[in-house]
CSV table of C-alpha atoms and ligand atoms in Angstrom, one decimal:
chain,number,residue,atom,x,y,z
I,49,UNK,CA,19.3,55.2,-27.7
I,50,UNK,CA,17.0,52.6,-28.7
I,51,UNK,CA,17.1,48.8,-27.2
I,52,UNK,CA,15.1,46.0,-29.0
I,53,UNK,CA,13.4,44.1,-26.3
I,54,UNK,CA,13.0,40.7,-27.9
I,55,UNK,CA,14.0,41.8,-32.2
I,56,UNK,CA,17.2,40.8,-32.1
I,57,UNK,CA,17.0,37.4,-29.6
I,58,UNK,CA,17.7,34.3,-31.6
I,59,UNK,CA,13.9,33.3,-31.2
I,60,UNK,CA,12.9,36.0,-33.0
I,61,UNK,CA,15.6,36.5,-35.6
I,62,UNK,CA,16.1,33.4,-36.3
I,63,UNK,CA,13.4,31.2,-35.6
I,64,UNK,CA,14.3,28.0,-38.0
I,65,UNK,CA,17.5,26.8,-38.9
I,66,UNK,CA,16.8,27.8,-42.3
I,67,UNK,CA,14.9,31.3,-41.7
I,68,UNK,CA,16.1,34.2,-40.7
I,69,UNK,CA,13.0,36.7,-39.9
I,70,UNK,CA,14.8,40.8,-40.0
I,71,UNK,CA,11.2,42.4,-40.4
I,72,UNK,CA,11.2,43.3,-36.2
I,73,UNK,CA,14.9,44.3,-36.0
I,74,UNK,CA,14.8,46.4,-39.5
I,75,UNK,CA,11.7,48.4,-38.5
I,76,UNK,CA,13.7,49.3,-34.9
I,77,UNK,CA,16.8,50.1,-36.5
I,78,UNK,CA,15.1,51.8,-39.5
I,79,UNK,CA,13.2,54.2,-36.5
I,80,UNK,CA,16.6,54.9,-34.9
I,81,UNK,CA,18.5,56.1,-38.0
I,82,UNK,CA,15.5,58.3,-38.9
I,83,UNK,CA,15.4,59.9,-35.3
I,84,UNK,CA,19.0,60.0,-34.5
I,85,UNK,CA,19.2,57.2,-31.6
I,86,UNK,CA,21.7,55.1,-31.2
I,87,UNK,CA,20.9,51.4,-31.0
I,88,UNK,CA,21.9,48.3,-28.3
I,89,UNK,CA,21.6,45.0,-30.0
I,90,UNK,CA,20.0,42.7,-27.3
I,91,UNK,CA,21.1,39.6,-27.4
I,92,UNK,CA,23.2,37.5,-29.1
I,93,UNK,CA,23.3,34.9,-27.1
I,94,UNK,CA,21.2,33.8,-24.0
I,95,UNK,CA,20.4,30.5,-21.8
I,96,UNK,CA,16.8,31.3,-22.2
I,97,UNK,CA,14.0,30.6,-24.6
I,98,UNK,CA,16.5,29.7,-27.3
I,99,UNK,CA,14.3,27.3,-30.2
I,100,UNK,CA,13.5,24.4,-30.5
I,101,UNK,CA,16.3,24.1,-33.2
I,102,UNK,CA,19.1,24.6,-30.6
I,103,UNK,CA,17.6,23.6,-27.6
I,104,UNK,CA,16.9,20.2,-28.9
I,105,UNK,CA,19.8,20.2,-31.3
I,106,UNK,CA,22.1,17.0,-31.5
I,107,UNK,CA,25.4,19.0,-33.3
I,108,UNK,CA,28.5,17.8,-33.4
I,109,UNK,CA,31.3,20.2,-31.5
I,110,UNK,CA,32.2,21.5,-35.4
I,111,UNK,CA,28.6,21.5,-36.5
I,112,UNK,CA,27.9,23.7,-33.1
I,113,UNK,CA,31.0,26.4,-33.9
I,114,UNK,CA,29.7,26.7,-37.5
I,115,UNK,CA,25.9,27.8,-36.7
I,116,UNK,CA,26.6,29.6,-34.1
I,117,UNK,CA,29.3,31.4,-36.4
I,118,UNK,CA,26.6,31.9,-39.0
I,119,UNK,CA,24.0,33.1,-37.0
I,120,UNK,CA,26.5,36.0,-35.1
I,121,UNK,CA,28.1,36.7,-38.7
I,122,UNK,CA,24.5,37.0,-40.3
I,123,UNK,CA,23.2,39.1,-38.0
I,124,UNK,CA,26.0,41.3,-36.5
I,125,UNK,CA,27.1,42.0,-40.1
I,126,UNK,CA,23.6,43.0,-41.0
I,127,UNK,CA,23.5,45.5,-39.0
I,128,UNK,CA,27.0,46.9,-39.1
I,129,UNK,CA,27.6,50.5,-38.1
I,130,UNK,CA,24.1,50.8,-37.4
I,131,UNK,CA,23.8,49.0,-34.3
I,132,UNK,CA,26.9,50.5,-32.0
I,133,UNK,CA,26.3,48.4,-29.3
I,134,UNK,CA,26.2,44.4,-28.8
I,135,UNK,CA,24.5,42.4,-25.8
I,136,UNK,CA,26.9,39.5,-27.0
I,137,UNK,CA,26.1,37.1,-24.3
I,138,UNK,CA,23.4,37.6,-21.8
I,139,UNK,CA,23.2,36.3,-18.1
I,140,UNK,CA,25.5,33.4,-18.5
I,141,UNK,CA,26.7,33.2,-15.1
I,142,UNK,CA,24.4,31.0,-12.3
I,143,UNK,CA,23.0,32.5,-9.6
I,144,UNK,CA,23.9,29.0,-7.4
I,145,UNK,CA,27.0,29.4,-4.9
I,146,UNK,CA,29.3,28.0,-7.4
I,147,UNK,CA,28.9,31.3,-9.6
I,148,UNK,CA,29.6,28.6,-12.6
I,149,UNK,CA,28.7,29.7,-16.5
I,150,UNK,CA,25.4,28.2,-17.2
I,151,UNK,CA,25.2,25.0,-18.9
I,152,UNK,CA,23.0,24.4,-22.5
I,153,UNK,CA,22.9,22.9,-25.2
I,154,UNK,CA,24.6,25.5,-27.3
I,155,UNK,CA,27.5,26.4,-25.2
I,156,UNK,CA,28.2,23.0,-24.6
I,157,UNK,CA,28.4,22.1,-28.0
I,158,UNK,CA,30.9,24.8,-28.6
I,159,UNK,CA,33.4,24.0,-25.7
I,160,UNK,CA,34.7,25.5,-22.2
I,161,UNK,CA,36.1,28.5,-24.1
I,162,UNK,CA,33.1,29.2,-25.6
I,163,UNK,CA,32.6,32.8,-24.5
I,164,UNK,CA,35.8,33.7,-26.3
I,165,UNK,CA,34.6,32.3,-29.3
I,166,UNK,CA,31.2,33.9,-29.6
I,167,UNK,CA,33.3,37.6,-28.4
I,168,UNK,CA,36.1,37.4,-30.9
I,169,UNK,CA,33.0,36.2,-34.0
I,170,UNK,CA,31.0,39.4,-33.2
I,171,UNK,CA,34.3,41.6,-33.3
I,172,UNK,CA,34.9,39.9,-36.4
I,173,UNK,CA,31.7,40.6,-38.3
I,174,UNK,CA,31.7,44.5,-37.1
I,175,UNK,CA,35.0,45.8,-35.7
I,176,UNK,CA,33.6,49.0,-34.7
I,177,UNK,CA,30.7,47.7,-32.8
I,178,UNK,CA,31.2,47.7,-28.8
I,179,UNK,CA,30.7,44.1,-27.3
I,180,UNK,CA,28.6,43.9,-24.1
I,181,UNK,CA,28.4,41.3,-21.3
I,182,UNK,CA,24.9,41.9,-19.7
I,183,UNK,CA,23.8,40.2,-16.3
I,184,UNK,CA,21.5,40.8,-13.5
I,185,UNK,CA,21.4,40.7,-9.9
I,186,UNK,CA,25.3,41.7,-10.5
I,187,UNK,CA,24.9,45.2,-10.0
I,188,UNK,CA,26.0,46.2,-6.4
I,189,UNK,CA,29.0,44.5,-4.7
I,190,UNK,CA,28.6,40.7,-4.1
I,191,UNK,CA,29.1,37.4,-5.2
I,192,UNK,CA,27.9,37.3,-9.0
I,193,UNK,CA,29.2,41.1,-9.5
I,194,UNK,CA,32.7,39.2,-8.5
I,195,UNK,CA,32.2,36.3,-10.8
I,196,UNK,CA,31.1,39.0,-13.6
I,197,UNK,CA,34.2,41.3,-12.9
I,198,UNK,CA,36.4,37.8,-13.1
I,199,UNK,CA,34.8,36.6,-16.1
I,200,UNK,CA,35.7,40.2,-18.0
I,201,UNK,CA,38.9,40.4,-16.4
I,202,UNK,CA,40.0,36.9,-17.3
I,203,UNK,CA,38.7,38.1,-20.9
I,204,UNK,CA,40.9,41.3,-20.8
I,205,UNK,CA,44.1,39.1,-19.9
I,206,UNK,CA,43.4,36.9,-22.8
I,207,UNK,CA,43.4,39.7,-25.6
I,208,UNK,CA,39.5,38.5,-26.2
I,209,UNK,CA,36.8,41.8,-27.6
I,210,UNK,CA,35.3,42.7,-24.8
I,211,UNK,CA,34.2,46.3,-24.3
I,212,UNK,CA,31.8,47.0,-21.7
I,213,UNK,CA,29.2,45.3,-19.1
I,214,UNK,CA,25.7,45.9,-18.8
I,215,UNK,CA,23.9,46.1,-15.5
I,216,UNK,CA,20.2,45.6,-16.1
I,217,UNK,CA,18.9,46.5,-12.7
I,218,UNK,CA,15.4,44.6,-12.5
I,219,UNK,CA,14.1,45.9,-9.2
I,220,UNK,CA,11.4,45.5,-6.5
I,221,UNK,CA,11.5,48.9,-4.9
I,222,UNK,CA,11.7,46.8,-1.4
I,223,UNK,CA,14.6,45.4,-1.9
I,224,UNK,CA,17.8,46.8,-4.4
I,225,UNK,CA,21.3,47.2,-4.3
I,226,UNK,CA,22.4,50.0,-2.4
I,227,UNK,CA,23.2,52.7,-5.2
I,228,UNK,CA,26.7,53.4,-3.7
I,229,UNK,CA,27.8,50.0,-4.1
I,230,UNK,CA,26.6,50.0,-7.7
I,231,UNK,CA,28.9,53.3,-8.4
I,232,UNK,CA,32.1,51.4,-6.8
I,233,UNK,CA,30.9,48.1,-8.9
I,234,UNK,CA,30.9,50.6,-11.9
I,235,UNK,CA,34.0,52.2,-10.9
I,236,UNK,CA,35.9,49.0,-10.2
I,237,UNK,CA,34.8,47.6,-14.1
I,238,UNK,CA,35.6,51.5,-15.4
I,239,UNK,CA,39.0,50.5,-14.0
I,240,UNK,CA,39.3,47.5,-16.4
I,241,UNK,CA,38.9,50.1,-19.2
I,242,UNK,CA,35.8,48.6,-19.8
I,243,UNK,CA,32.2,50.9,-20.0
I,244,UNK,CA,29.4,50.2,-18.4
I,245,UNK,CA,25.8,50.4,-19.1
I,246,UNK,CA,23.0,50.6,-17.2
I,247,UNK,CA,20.7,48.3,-19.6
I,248,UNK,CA,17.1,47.3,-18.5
I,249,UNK,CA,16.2,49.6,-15.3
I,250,UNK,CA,13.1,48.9,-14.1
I,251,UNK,CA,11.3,48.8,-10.7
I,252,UNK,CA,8.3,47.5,-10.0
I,253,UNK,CA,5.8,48.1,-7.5
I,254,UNK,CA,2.5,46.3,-6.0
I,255,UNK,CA,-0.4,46.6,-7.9
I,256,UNK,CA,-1.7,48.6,-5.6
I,257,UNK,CA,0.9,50.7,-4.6
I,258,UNK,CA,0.9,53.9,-2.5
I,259,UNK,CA,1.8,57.4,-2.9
I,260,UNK,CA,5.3,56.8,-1.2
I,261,UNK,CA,5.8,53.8,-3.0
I,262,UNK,CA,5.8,55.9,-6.0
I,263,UNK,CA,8.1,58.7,-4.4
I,264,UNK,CA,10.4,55.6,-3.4
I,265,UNK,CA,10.8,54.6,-6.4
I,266,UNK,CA,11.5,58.0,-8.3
I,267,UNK,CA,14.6,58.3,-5.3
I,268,UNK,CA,15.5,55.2,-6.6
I,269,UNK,CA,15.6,56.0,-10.3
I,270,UNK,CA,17.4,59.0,-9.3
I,271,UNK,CA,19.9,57.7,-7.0
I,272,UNK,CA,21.1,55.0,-10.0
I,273,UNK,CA,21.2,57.6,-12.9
I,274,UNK,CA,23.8,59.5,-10.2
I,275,UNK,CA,25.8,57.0,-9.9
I,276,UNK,CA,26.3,56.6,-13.8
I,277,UNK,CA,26.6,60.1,-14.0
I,278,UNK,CA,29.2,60.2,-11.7
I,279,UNK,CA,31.5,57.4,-13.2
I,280,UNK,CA,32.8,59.0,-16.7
I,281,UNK,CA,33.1,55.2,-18.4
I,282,UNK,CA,28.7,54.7,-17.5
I,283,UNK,CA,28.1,55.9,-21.1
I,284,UNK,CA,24.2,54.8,-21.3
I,285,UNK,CA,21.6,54.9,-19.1
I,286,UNK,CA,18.4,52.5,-20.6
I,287,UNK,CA,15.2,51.6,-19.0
I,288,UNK,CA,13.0,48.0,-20.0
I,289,UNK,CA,10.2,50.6,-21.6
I,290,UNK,CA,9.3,53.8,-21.0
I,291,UNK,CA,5.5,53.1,-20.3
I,292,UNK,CA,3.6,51.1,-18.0
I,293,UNK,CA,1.0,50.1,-20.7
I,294,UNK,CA,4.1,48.4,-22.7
I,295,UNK,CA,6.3,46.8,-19.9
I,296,UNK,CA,6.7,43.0,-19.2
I,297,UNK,CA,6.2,42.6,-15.5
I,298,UNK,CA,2.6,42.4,-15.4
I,299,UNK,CA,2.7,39.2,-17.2
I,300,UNK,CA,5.7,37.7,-15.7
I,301,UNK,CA,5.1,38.8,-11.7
I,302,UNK,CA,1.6,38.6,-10.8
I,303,UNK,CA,0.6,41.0,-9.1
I,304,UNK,CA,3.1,43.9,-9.9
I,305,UNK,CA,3.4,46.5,-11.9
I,306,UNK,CA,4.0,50.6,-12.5
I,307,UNK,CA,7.4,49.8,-13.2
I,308,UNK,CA,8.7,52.5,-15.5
I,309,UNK,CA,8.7,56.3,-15.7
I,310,UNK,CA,5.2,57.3,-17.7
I,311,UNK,CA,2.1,55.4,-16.5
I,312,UNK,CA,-0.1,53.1,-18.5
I,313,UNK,CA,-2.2,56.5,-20.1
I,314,UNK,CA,1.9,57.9,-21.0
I,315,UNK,CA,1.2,60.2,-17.7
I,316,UNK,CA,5.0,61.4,-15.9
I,317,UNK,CA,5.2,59.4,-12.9
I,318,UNK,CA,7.2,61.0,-10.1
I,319,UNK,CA,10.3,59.2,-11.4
I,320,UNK,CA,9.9,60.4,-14.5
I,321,UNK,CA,10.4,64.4,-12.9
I,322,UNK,CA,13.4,62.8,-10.5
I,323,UNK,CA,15.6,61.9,-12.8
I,324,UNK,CA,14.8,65.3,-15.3
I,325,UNK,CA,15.9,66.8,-12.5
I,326,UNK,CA,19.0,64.6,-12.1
I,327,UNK,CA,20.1,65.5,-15.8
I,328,UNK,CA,19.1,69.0,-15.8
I,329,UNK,CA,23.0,70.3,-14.4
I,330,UNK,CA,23.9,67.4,-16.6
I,331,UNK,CA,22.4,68.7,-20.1
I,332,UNK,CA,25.7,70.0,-21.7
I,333,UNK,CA,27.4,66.8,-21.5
I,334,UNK,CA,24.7,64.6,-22.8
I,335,UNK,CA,25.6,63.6,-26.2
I,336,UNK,CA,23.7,66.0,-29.0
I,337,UNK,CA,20.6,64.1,-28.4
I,338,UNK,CA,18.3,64.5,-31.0
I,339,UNK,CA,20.8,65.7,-34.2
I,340,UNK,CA,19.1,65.3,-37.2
I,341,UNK,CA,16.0,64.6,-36.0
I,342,UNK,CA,13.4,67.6,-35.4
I,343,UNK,CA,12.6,66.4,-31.4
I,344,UNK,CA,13.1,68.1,-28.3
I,345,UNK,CA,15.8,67.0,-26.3
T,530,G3I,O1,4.3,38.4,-29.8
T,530,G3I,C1,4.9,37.1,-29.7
T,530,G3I,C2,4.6,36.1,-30.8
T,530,G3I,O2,5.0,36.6,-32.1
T,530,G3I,C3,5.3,34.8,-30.4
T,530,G3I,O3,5.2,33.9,-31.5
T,530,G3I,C4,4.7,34.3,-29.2
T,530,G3I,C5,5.4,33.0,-28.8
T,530,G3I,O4,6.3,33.1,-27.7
T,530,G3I,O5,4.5,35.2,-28.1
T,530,G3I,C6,4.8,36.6,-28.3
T,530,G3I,O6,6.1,36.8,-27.8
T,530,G3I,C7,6.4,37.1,-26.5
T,530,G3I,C8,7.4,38.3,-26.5
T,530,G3I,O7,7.8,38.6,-25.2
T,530,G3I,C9,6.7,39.6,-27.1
T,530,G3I,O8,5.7,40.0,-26.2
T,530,G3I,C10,7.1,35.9,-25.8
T,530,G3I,O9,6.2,34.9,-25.7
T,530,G3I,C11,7.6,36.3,-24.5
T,530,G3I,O10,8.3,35.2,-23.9
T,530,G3I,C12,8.5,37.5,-24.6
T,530,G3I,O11,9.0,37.8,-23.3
T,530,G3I,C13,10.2,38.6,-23.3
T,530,G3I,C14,11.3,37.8,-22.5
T,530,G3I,O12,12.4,38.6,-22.3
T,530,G3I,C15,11.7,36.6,-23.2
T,530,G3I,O13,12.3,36.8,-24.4
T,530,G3I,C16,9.9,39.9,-22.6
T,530,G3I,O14,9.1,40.7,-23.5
T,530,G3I,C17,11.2,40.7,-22.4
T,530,G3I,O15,10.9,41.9,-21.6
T,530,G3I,C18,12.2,39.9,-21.6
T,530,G3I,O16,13.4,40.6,-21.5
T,530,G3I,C19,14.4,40.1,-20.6
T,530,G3I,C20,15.7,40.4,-21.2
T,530,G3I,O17,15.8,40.0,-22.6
T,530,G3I,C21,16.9,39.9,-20.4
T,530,G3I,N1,16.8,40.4,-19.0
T,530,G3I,C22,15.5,40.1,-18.4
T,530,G3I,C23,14.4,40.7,-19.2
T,530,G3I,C24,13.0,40.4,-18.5
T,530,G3I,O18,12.8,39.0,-18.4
């Protein structure tokens, strides 16, 4: 399975009102149909580094439902049946006490039942697709993992498309949520009839991090691929990279990195053999990875 780190993000995708830019998100899905990967559509819709053209945007409430109509309709039916899975709506929940939806421009301009709205236009344009809620820092048992199992819940009750939330797992290896409490926060949303996917799993260490530091975090790596395994509904298991050359903390957390499975030369990394070995009693259920492509599995 293939995600698009930044392709499919309004910024990219649609960077003036009047321009839509597909070069990125063609050449990603193009790869993925010629090499048998599935593809996650990341994101729809997210608080952050939205253009100018929203951001600043002085809509009406009709002039606000209709482009953000469009641009879901545009680009969801675009890609129809060849992008299975949709990051609709991307960390829209605070992080403040109050566990409140995030205000902007956008969803303000479409109304307090906005969420419905931009669910039940991306079930529109692609029926088949499977519509994602994706969050961080909600992925072990506590106060935004409650606000995120209300917010689908309430969506459930309501009859809105909603099919599955993703847990993207940003970590420092010195402090994560206890892999347990992420299988019963898994289990718990399973229970919903909803899937779950693990969706941007990385965890990042000091720059100059030590031999067990590495070890540490290959337990880690581990220790969340089991608890998707073990929860039949935690279909997809997807990392922010696969390489420490190509990853994003560097830039964005000074002073950190090695956060993914093959180091910055595409060398395994200790995590890279720890969750191998995690999948290895697991091989016969994985999907047919690899059909109609000539790689090895
Ligand atoms: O190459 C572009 C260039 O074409 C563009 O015009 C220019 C202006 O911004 O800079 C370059 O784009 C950068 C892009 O990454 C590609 O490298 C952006 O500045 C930079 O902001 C962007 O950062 C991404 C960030 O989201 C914001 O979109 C990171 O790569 C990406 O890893 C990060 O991903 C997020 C998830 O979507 C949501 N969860 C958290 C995760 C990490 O922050």
């Amino acid at each position: 399975m293939l995600v698009s780190e930044n392709a499919f993000k309004l910024w990219a995708i649609h960077p003036t009102a009047d321009r839509y830019t597909f070069e990125g998100a063609d050449t990603l899905v193009e790869f993925a149909e010629a090499h048998g990967m599935k593809v996650r559509g990341h994101t729809l819709l997210w608080y952050r580094y939205m253009p100018d053209w929203i951001e600043k945007a002085t809509f009406s409430p009709e002039q606000w439902d209709q482009v953000i109509h469009e641009h879901i309709t545009t680009v969801v039916s675009r890609y129809k049946g060849r992008v299975q899975y949709w990051d609709v709506l991307n960390e829209a929940i605070s992080d403040g006490g109050s566990g409140a939806l995030r205000q902007t421009n956008w969803s303000d301009g479409l109304g307090p039942d906005f969420v419905d709205k931009v669910f039940t236009w991306a079930h529109e344009a692609d029926p088949d697709a499977l519509l994602f809620y994706n969050d961080y820092g909600a992925e072990g048992m506590n106060r935004k993992s409650d606000r995120v199992y209300a917010l689908v819940k309430g969506m459930l009750e309501r009859n809105v498309p909603i099919h599955g939330v993703g847990l993207q797992l940003h970590l420092t290896e010195a402090g994560v949520p206890r892999p347990e409490e992420v299988q019963r926060n898994i289990e718990r949303l399973a229970e919903l009839g909803l899937q779950v996917h693990i969706t941007e799993l990385d965890i990042r260490l000091p720059d100059r991090a030590s031999a067990d530091m590495f070890e540490t975090q290959a337990r880690l790596y581990r220790a969340y691929l089991e608890a998707c395994l073990a929860v039949e509904n935690c279909t997809a298991f997807v990392m922010w990279g696969f390489t420490d050359r190509y990853s994003w903390i560097p830039s964005f957390q000074a002073g950190f990195g090695h956060a993914l499975i093959f180091d910055a030369a595409y060398r395994q990394k200790p995590a890279y053999f720890a969750i191998r070995d995690a999948l290895a009693p697991q091989s016969s259920k994985l999907q047919d990875f690899g059909a109609g492509c000539n790689c090895t599995p």
